[in-house]
Amino acid sequence: MNAELGRLLAFLKTRTTPDDLGTPAQLKRWLVAQEFLGEEALVTDDDWHRVRRLRAALVSLISAPATADERTCATIAAATKVAPLQVVVGQGGGLQLAAAGDNVDGVLARLVVAAPHAVLTGEVERFKACKACGWTFFDTTGNHTRHRCHLSSSGTPIKAKPHRDSKR
C-alpha cells in the first residue's frame, strides 16, 4: 500500500465512537497531525461538514461497492467538483491525476485521488468495513477473505456467543 492509500485508510479509520473528527477543531488537529495542513490553516464549519460527508460516502462505498446509492455518488461528485485536481506527467512519462492546494479542498482532492489508484492496482478490494463494528480496515490476508477488523475486539465475541449459547 502506498503512502496516499495509507492516508486514505487513516482518514476512513477516524470514524469511531466518539468521532475522531467530531468538531472542526478536532478535524484541524487531525489534518495537521497527518501533515495534510499546516498549523496556520483555517478549517470552517462548512469544511468540517464536507469532510465528514465525504468520509461517510467513502465508507458506504467500501461497505457495499456494488450498490452505491445516489447520495453517495453525489457526495463524492461534490467533493471532486471543488477539489483542485491536475494531470501531471509521472515517472516513465505516464499521466497521473494529482491533487493541488494547501487548504481543505486540497485535502479532499488528495483523498479522492487515492481512490482511483486503489481501483487500478486492485487494492480497493482490500479496503473493507468490519461486519461486526463497521470500522474500516485493510485486509492483509492472502485470499482477501477477512471480514472483521480485529478478532480480539469484534470477531471473538461474535463467534463465542453462539458457542456459549449452544452449551446452555
GROMACS .gro file of C-alpha atoms in nm:
model
  168
    1MET     CA    1   0.000   0.000   0.000
    2ASN     CA    2   0.145   0.336  -0.099
    3ALA     CA    3   0.156   0.641   0.128
    4GLU     CA    4  -0.156   0.806  -0.019
    5LEU     CA    5  -0.362   0.490   0.028
    6GLY     CA    6  -0.230   0.471   0.383
    7ARG     CA    7  -0.352   0.824   0.443
    8LEU     CA    8  -0.690   0.740   0.292
    9LEU     CA    9  -0.719   0.442   0.526
   10ALA     CA   10  -0.619   0.659   0.824
   11PHE     CA   11  -0.890   0.905   0.723
   12LEU     CA   12  -1.153   0.632   0.699
   13LYS     CA   13  -1.048   0.496   1.039
   14THR     CA   14  -1.137   0.826   1.205
   15ARG     CA   15  -1.498   0.709   1.202
   16THR     CA   16  -1.507   0.594   1.563
   17THR     CA   17  -1.720   0.635   1.873
   18PRO     CA   18  -1.671   0.904   1.981
   19ASP     CA   19  -1.591   1.052   1.640
   20ASP     CA   20  -1.223   1.146   1.596
   21LEU     CA   21  -1.341   1.433   1.374
   22GLY     CA   22  -1.631   1.535   1.599
   23THR     CA   23  -1.569   1.910   1.578
   24PRO     CA   24  -1.397   2.147   1.335
   25ALA     CA   25  -1.114   2.186   1.590
   26GLN     CA   26  -1.066   1.808   1.607
   27LEU     CA   27  -1.063   1.792   1.226
   28LYS     CA   28  -0.796   2.061   1.212
   29ARG     CA   29  -0.582   1.881   1.475
   30TRP     CA   30  -0.609   1.557   1.277
   31LEU     CA   31  -0.528   1.723   0.943
   32VAL     CA   32  -0.222   1.894   1.096
   33ALA     CA   33  -0.109   1.569   1.265
   34GLN     CA   34  -0.139   1.385   0.933
   35GLU     CA   35   0.057   1.665   0.764
   36PHE     CA   36  -0.227   1.747   0.527
   37LEU     CA   37  -0.236   2.107   0.653
   38GLY     CA   38  -0.012   2.349   0.839
   39GLU     CA   39  -0.094   2.497   1.181
   40GLU     CA   40  -0.198   2.827   1.021
   41ALA     CA   41  -0.468   2.666   0.804
   42LEU     CA   42  -0.830   2.761   0.852
   43VAL     CA   43  -1.095   2.491   0.891
   44THR     CA   44  -1.451   2.619   0.876
   45ASP     CA   45  -1.777   2.454   0.983
   46ASP     CA   46  -1.856   2.405   0.613
   47ASP     CA   47  -1.519   2.230   0.563
   48TRP     CA   48  -1.592   2.006   0.861
   49HIS     CA   49  -1.932   1.905   0.722
   50ARG     CA   50  -1.790   1.837   0.374
   51VAL     CA   51  -1.507   1.623   0.510
   52ARG     CA   52  -1.741   1.418   0.726
   53ARG     CA   53  -1.985   1.369   0.436
   54LEU     CA   54  -1.701   1.252   0.212
   55ARG     CA   55  -1.580   1.010   0.479
   56ALA     CA   56  -1.932   0.867   0.520
   57ALA     CA   57  -1.969   0.832   0.142
   58LEU     CA   58  -1.636   0.652   0.103
   59VAL     CA   59  -1.713   0.416   0.393
   60SER     CA   60  -2.054   0.347   0.237
   61LEU     CA   61  -1.888   0.273  -0.095
   62ILE     CA   62  -1.638   0.036   0.069
   63SER     CA   63  -1.914  -0.139   0.266
   64ALA     CA   64  -2.126  -0.210  -0.042
   65PRO     CA   65  -1.938  -0.121  -0.363
   66ALA     CA   66  -2.190  -0.280  -0.597
   67THR     CA   67  -2.481  -0.085  -0.450
   68ALA     CA   68  -2.358   0.274  -0.440
   69ASP     CA   69  -2.663   0.491  -0.388
   70GLU     CA   70  -2.731   0.832  -0.544
   71ARG     CA   71  -2.641   1.020  -0.226
   72THR     CA   72  -2.300   0.851  -0.204
   73CYS     CA   73  -2.226   0.927  -0.568
   74ALA     CA   74  -2.346   1.287  -0.532
   75THR     CA   75  -2.129   1.343  -0.224
   76ILE     CA   76  -1.817   1.217  -0.399
   77ALA     CA   77  -1.901   1.423  -0.709
   78ALA     CA   78  -1.948   1.735  -0.493
   79ALA     CA   79  -1.610   1.680  -0.326
   80THR     CA   80  -1.435   1.649  -0.660
   81LYS     CA   81  -1.617   1.947  -0.807
   82VAL     CA   82  -1.427   2.185  -0.576
   83ALA     CA   83  -1.114   1.974  -0.545
   84PRO     CA   84  -0.812   2.125  -0.720
   85LEU     CA   85  -0.702   1.840  -0.945
   86GLN     CA   86  -0.448   1.840  -1.223
   87VAL     CA   87  -0.298   1.592  -1.466
   88VAL     CA   88   0.080   1.559  -1.435
   89VAL     CA   89   0.343   1.359  -1.617
   90GLY     CA   90   0.467   1.090  -1.381
   91GLN     CA   91   0.769   0.864  -1.382
   92GLY     CA   92   0.818   0.692  -1.715
   93GLY     CA   93   0.609   0.954  -1.894
   94GLY     CA   94   0.270   0.825  -1.782
   95LEU     CA   95  -0.007   1.066  -1.698
   96GLN     CA   96  -0.133   1.080  -1.341
   97LEU     CA   97  -0.411   1.260  -1.162
   98ALA     CA   98  -0.268   1.473  -0.880
   99ALA     CA   99  -0.413   1.692  -0.610
  100ALA     CA  100  -0.314   2.053  -0.556
  101GLY     CA  101  -0.389   2.310  -0.290
  102ASP     CA  102  -0.295   2.362   0.072
  103ASN     CA  103  -0.645   2.402   0.215
  104VAL     CA  104  -0.930   2.164   0.295
  105ASP     CA  105  -1.026   2.149  -0.075
  106GLY     CA  106  -0.672   2.025  -0.145
  107VAL     CA  107  -0.709   1.763   0.129
  108LEU     CA  108  -1.035   1.641  -0.026
  109ALA     CA  109  -0.857   1.622  -0.361
  110ARG     CA  110  -0.573   1.413  -0.215
  111LEU     CA  111  -0.817   1.172  -0.053
  112VAL     CA  112  -1.027   1.134  -0.366
  113VAL     CA  113  -0.724   1.090  -0.595
  114ALA     CA  114  -0.610   0.792  -0.385
  115ALA     CA  115  -0.933   0.602  -0.455
  116PRO     CA  116  -0.891   0.553  -0.834
  117HIS     CA  117  -0.531   0.446  -0.772
  118ALA     CA  118  -0.664   0.177  -0.537
  119VAL     CA  119  -0.905   0.063  -0.809
  120LEU     CA  120  -0.630   0.047  -1.074
  121THR     CA  121  -0.396  -0.153  -0.850
  122GLY     CA  122  -0.669  -0.382  -0.720
  123GLU     CA  123  -0.606  -0.267  -0.365
  124VAL     CA  124  -0.959  -0.129  -0.335
  125GLU     CA  125  -1.077  -0.487  -0.281
  126ARG     CA  126  -0.865  -0.496   0.034
  127PHE     CA  127  -1.037  -0.191   0.186
  128LYS     CA  128  -1.323  -0.334   0.390
  129ALA     CA  129  -1.571  -0.238   0.657
  130CYS     CA  130  -1.586  -0.473   0.956
  131LYS     CA  131  -1.907  -0.675   0.952
  132ALA     CA  132  -1.927  -0.651   1.331
  133CYS     CA  133  -1.846  -0.288   1.412
  134GLY     CA  134  -1.830  -0.105   1.076
  135TRP     CA  135  -1.470   0.013   1.126
  136THR     CA  136  -1.265   0.037   0.805
  137PHE     CA  137  -0.958  -0.184   0.770
  138PHE     CA  138  -0.712  -0.306   0.507
  139ASP     CA  139  -0.737  -0.682   0.450
  140THR     CA  140  -0.384  -0.821   0.451
  141THR     CA  141  -0.482  -1.186   0.410
  142GLY     CA  142  -0.355  -1.363   0.101
  143ASN     CA  143  -0.701  -1.453  -0.026
  144HIS     CA  144  -0.877  -1.126   0.074
  145THR     CA  145  -1.136  -1.303   0.291
  146ARG     CA  146  -1.110  -1.118   0.620
  147HIS     CA  147  -1.444  -0.974   0.735
  148ARG     CA  148  -1.363  -0.832   1.076
  149CYS     CA  149  -1.117  -0.565   1.181
  150HIS     CA  150  -0.970  -0.734   1.490
  151LEU     CA  151  -1.067  -1.080   1.601
  152SER     CA  152  -0.996  -0.984   1.960
  153SER     CA  153  -1.232  -0.688   1.959
  154SER     CA  154  -1.522  -0.786   1.737
  155GLY     CA  155  -1.481  -1.133   1.586
  156THR     CA  156  -1.423  -1.334   1.901
  157PRO     CA  157  -1.732  -1.213   2.091
  158ILE     CA  158  -1.946  -1.278   1.784
  159LYS     CA  159  -1.809  -1.630   1.746
  160ALA     CA  160  -1.813  -1.702   2.121
  161LYS     CA  161  -2.181  -1.613   2.178
  162PRO     CA  162  -2.325  -1.895   1.963
  163HIS     CA  163  -2.076  -2.134   2.123
  164ARG     CA  164  -2.179  -2.026   2.475
  165ASP     CA  165  -2.547  -2.045   2.383
  166SER     CA  166  -2.504  -2.398   2.246
  167LYS     CA  167  -2.351  -2.513   2.578
  168ARG     CA  168  -2.654  -2.393   2.780
   0.00000   0.00000   0.00000
